[in-house]
Coordinates of C-alpha atoms in Angstrom, one line a residue:
X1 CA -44.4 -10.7 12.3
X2 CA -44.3 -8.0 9.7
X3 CA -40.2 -7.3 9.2
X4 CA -38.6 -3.6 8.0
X5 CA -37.9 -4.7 4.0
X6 CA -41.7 -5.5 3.8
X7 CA -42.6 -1.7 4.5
X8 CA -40.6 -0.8 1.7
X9 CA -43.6 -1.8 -1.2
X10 CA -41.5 -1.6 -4.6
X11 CA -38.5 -3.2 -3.5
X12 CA -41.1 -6.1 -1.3
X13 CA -43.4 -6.6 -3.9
X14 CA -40.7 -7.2 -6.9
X15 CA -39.5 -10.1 -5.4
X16 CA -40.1 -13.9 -5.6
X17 CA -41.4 -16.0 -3.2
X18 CA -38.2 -17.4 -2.1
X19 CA -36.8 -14.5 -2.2
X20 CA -39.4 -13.1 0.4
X21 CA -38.4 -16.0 2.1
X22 CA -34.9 -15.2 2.6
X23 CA -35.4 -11.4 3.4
X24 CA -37.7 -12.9 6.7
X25 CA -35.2 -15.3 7.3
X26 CA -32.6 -12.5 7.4
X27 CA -34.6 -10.2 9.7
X28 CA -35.7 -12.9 11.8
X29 CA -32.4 -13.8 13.1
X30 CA -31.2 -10.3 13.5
X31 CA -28.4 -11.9 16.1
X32 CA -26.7 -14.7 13.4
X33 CA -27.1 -11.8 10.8
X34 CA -25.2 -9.0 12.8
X35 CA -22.5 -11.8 13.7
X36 CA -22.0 -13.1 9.8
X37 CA -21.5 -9.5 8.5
X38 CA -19.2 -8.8 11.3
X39 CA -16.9 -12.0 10.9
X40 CA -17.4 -11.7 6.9
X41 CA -16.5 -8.1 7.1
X42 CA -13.3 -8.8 8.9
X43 CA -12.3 -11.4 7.0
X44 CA -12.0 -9.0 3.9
X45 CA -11.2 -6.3 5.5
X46 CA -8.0 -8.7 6.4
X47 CA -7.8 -9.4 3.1
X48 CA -7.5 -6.2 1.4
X49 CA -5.1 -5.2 4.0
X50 CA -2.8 -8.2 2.8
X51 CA -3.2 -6.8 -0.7
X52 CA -2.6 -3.3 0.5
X53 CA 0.4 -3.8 2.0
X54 CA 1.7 -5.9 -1.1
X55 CA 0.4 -2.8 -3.1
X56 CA 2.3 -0.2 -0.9
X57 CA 5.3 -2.2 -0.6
X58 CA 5.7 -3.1 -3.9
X59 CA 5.2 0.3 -5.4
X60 CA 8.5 1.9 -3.6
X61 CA 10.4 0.7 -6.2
X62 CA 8.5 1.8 -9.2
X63 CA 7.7 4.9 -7.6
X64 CA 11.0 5.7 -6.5
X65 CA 13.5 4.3 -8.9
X66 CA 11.6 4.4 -12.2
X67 CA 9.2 7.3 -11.6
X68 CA 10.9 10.1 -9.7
X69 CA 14.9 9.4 -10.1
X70 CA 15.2 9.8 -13.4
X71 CA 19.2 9.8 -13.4
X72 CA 20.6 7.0 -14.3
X73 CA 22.9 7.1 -11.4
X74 CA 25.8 8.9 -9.4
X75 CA 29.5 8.9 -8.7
X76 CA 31.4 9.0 -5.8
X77 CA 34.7 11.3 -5.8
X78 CA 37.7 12.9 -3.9
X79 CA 37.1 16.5 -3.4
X80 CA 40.7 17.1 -3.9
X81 CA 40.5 15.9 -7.5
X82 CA 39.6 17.5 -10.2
X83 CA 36.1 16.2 -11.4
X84 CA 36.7 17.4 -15.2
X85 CA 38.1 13.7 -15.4
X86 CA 35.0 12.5 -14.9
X87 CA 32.9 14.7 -17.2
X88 CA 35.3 13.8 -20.0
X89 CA 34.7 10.0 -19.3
X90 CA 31.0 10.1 -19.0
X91 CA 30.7 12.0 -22.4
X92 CA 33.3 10.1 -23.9
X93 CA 30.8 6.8 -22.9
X94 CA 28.0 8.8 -24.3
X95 CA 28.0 12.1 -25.9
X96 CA 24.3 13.1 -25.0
X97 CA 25.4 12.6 -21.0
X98 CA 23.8 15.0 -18.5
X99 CA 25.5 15.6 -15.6
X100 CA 25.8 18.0 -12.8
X101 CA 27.9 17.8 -9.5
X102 CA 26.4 17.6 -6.0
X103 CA 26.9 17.6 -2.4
X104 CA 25.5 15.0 0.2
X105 CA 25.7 15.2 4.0
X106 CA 24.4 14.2 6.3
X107 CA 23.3 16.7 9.3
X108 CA 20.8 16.5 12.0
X109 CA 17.1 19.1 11.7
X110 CA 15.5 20.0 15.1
X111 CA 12.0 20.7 15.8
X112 CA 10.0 20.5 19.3
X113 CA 9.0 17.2 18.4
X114 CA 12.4 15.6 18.2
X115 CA 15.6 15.4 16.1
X116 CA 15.5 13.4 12.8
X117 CA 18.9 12.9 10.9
X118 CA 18.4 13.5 6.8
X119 CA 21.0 13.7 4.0
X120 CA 21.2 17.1 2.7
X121 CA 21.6 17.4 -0.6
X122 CA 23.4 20.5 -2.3
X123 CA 23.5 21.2 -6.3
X124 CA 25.2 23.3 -8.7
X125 CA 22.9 23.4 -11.8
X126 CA 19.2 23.6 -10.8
X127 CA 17.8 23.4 -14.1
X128 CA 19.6 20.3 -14.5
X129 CA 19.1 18.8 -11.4
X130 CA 15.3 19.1 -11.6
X131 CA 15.7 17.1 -14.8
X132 CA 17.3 14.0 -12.6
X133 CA 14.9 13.7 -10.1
X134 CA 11.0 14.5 -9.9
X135 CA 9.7 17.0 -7.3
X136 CA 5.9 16.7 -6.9
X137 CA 3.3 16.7 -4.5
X138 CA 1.9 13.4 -3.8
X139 CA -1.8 14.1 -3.6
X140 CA -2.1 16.1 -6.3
X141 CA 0.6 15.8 -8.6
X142 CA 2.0 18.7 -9.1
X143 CA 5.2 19.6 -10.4
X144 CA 7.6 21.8 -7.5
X145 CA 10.3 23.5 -8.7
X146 CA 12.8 25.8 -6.6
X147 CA 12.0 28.8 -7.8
X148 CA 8.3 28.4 -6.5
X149 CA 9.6 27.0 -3.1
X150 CA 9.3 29.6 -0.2
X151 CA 13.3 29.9 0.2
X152 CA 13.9 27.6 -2.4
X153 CA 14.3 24.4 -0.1
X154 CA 12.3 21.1 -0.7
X155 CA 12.1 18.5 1.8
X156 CA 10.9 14.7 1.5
X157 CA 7.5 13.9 2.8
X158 CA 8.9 11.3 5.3
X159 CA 11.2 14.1 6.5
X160 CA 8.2 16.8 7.0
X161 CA 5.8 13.9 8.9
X162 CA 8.6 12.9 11.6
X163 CA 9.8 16.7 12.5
X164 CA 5.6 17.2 12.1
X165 CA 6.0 20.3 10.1
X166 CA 4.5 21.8 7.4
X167 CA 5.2 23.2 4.0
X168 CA 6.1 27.1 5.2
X169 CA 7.3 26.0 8.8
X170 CA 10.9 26.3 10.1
X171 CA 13.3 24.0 11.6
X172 CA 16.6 24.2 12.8
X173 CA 19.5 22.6 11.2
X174 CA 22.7 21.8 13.3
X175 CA 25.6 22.6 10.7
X176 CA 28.2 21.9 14.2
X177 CA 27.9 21.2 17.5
X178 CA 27.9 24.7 18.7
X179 CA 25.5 26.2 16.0
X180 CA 21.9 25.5 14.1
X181 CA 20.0 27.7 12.0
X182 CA 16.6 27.9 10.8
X183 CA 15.6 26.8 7.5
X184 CA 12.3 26.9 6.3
X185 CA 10.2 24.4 4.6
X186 CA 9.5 25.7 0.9
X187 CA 7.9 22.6 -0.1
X188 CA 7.4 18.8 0.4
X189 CA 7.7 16.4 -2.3
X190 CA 7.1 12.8 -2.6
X191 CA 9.6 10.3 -1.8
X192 CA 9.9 7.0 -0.4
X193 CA 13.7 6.0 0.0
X194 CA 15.5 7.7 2.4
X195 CA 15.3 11.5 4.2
X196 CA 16.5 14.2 2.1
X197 CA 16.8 17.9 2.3
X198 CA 17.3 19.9 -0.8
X199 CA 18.8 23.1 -1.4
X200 CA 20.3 25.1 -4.3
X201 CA 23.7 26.0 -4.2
X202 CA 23.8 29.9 -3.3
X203 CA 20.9 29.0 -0.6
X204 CA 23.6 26.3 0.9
X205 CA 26.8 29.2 1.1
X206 CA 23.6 31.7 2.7
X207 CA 23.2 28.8 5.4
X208 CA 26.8 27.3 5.9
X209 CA 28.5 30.4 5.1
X210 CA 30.5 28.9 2.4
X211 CA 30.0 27.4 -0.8
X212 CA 29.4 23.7 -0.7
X213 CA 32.5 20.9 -1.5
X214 CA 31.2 18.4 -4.0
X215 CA 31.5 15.2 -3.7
X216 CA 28.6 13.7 -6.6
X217 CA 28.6 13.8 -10.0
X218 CA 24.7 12.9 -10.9
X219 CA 24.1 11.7 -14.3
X220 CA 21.8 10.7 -17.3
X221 CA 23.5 9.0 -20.1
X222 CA 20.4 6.1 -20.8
X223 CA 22.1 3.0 -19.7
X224 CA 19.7 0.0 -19.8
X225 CA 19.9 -2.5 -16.9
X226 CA 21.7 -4.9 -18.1
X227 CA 24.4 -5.6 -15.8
X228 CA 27.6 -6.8 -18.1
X229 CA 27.0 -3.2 -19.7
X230 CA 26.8 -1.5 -16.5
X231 CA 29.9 -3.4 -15.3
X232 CA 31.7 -2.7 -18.2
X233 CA 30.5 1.2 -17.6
X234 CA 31.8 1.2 -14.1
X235 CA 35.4 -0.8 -14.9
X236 CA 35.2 2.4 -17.1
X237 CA 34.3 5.1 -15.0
X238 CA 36.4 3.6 -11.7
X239 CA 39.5 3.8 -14.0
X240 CA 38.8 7.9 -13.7
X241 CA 41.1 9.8 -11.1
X242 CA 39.9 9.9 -7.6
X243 CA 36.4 8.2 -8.3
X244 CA 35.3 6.7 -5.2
X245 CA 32.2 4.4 -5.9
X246 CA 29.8 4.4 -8.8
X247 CA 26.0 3.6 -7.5
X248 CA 23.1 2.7 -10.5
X249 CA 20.1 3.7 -9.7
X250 CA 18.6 0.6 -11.5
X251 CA 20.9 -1.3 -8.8
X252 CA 19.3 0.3 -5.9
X253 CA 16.5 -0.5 -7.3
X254 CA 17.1 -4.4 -7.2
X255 CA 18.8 -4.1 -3.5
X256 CA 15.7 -2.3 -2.3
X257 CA 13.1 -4.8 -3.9
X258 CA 15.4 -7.7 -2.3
X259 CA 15.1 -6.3 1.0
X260 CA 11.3 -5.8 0.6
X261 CA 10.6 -9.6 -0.5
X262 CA 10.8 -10.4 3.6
X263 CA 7.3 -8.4 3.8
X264 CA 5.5 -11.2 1.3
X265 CA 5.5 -13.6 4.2
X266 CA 3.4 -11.0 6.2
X267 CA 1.4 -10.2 3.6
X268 CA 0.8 -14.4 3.2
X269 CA 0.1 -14.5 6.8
X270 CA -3.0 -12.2 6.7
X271 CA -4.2 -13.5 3.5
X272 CA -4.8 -17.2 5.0
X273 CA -5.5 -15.7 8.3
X274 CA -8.6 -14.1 6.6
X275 CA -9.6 -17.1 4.5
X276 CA -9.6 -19.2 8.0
X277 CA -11.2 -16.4 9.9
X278 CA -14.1 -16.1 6.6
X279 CA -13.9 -20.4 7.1
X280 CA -14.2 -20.7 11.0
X281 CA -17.3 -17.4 11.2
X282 CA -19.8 -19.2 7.6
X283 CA -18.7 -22.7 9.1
X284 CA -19.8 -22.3 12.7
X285 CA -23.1 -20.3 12.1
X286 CA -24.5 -22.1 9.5
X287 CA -24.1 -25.0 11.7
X288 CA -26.1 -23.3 14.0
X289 CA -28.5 -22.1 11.9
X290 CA -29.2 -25.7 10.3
X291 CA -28.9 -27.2 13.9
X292 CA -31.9 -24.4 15.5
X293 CA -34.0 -25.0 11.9
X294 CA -33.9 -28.3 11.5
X295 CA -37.9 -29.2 12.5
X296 CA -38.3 -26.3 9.5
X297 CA -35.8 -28.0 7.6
X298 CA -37.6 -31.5 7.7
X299 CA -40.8 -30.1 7.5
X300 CA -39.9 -28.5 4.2
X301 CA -38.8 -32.0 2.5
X302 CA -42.1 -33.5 4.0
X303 CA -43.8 -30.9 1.9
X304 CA -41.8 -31.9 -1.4
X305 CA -39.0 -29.5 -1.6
X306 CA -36.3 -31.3 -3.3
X307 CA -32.1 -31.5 -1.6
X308 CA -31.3 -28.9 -4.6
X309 CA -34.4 -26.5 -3.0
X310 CA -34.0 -26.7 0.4
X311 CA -29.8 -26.0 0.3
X312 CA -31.1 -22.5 -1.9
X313 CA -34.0 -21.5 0.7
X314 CA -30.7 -22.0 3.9
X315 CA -27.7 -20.9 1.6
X316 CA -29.2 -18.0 -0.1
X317 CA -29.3 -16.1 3.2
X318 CA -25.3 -17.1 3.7
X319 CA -24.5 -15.4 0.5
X320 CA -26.6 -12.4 0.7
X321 CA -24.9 -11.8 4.1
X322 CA -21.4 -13.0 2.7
X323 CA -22.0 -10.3 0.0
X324 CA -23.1 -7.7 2.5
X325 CA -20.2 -8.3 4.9
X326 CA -18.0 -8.2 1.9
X327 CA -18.7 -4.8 0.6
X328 CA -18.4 -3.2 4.3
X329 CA -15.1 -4.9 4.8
X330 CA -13.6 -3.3 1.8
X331 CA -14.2 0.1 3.5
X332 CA -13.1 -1.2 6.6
X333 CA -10.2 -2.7 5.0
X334 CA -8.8 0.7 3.4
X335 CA -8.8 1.9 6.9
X336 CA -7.0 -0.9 8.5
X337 CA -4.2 -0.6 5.0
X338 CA -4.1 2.8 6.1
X339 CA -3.2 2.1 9.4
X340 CA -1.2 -0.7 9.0
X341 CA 1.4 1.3 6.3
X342 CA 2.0 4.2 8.4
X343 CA 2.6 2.2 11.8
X344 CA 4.9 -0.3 10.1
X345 CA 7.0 2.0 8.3
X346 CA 10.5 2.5 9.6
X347 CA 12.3 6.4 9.7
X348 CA 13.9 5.8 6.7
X349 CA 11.1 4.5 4.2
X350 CA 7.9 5.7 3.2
X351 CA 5.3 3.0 2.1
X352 CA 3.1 3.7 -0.7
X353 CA -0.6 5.1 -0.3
X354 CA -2.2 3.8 -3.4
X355 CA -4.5 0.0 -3.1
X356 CA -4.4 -1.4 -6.4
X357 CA -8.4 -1.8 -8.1
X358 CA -7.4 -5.3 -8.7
X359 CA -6.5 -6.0 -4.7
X360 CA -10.3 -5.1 -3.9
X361 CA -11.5 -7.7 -6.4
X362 CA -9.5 -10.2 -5.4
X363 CA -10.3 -9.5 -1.4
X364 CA -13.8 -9.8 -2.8
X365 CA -13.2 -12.8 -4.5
X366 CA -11.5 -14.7 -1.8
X367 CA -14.6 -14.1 0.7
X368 CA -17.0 -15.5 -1.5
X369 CA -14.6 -18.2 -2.7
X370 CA -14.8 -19.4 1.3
X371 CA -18.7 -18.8 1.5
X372 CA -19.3 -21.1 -1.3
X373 CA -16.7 -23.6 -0.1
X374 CA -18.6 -23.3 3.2
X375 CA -22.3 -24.1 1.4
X376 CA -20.7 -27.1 -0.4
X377 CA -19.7 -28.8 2.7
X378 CA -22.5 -28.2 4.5
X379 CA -25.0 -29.5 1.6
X380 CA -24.5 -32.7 3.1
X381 CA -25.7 -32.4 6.5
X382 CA -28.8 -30.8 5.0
X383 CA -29.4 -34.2 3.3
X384 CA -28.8 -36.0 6.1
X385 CA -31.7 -34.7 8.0
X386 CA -34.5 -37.2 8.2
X387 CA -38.0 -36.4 7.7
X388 CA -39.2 -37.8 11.0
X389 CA -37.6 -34.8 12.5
X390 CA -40.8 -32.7 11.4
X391 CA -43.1 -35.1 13.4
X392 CA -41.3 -34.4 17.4
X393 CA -43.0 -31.7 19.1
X394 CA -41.7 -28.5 20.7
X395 CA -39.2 -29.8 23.8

């Protein structure tokens, strides 16, 4: 019986004679073959979505506390003090400080799809502020400033997906219990820690009716991470009038990574799971392909085909199929990431989108890894079939 690849001359005629082998082999057993690339495609698909999620997790911090806060931390103060205290301690530290004060409160935003609480964030120098922390679109990479925004308000991306608005679209904010008002959506930038609303100073007295009380002193004065000279900063800065609390950013970074190691274990979890599901699926059906071939088998060491021989003519066909099953279960497995990230993420975190080039080798590698195991283990019941076998008839 004449199979599909053999209609296809240039590709048919190219190849070797055990390689025509395999390719009928393949197509013969259209059943074994559809089952192998399913179970080998899930396996990696598995796989990659253990990597992914080790990818997404693991970039918050990077993302967030190296990439787009760029201040080197804040300050906490009374807002019945005067914070000129403060600005003479930070440039006494370091003459080349930037710093610039800021509100943060939190308040509730309204849409029809439910209430979402966010901490909005009110500044006095915008030039400045834009200079601590990076505004940009996450797909594209652009750079948002408040001028450009419609209104000159910037929300997080987390923010925009759980009030399911849009860049342009209005929601209420509840400044009291008695009274909201509509703010529109200027633009949506990319952030992964926490909900935040921004808005200039005059746009926050249009709003509130008032001009805002601040309570944050943002700053950039280049301090490294090392923590006797950030506790020797802080012993300085606490010393200050009517400070509060001093938070490093290079501090949340190291509570936020802490918190994140729990999510290794899942990502351990799926990685075996899919080297025992790639195990189980190669295991089981080349058992029962050597078990429904083994009067073939036998008949081919009858004709002279050495142990080395016949394990290529049955294993080829596992590896072309591992490789085939492979491949689709990368696609598959970007789906399942995809998934995976944006059901398990909690209100206030956004996961990262991005699966690192090295995760899809290594996915990759794994399955094979397991195929080959597979062939190894099963090179010895090939050479336990006796030639005898070739002489019984059809039962």
């Amino acid at each position: 019986k004449r199979v599909f690849l053999e209609k296809i001359g240039f590709l048919w005629n190219h190849l070797s004679f055990f390689g025509k082998v395999s390719g009928r082999n393949l197509f013969r057993y259209k059943r074994r073959m559809f089952m192998t690339i399913v179970g080998i495609a899930g396996c990696t698909a598995l796989s990659l979505t253990g990597f992914g999620l080790k990818d997404s997790i693991g970039d918050i911090v990077d993302l967030q506390y190296k990439t787009l806060n760029q201040y080197s931390g804040f300050i906490a103060y009374d807002t019945d003090c005067d914070p000129q205290g403060i600005y003479d301690a930070l440039l006494d530290y370091n003459p080349d400080t930037e710093y610039t004060r800021a509100l943060i409160k939190q308040y509730t935003l309204t849409t029809d799809s439910g209430n979402v609480q966010c901490y909005v964030t009110a500044f006095e120098d915008t030039a400045t502020f834009e200079d601590m922390i990076v505004f940009r679109d996450r797909k594209s990479g652009e750079k948002l400033s408040f001028e450009t925004a419609e209104g000159g308000i910037i929300a997080t991306e987390k923010l925009t997906k759980l009030l399911n608005v849009k860049q342009g679209e209005q929601v209420m904010l509840k400044i009291s219990d008695s009274e909201s008002v509509p703010v529109t959506i200027g633009a949506v930038t990319e952030h992964y820690a926490g909900n935040y609303l921004y808005i200039p100073e005059g746009k926050y007295a249009e709003l509130f009716g008032s001009d805002p009380e601040f309570n944050i002193v943002y700053f950039k004065n280049g301090i490294t991470a090392d923590e006797a000279e950030q506790n020797i900063f802080k012993e300085k800065m606490m010393s200050v009038d009517g400070v509060l609390s001093i938070s490093m950013n290079s501090g949340a970074s190291k509570t936020f990574e802490d918190m994140m190691k729990i999510m290794d274990l899942v990502v351990v979890v799926l990685i075996v799971s899919a080297g025992a599901l790639a195990f189980v699926v190669l295991y089981n059906l080349t058992n029962v392909n050597i078990t429904e071939r083994i009067r073939e088998i036998a008949t081919l060491k009858v004709l002279g085909f050495y142990d080395n021989e016949v394990s290529s003519y049955v294993f080829r066909e596992n590896n072309i199929l591992s490789v085939m099953g492979a491949v689709l279960g990368l696609g598959a497995g970007v789906a399942l990431t995809q998934f995976i990230v944006e059901t398990a993420e909690v209100d206030e975190v956004m996961f990262g989108r991005t699966i690192h080039p090295l995760s899809f080798l290594w996915a990759f590698l794994i399955t094979v890894a397991f195929s080959l195991i597979v062939n190894f283990i099963m090179r010895r019941d090939l050479k336990r079939i006796s030639m005898v076998e070739s002489l019984k008839s059809v039962e």
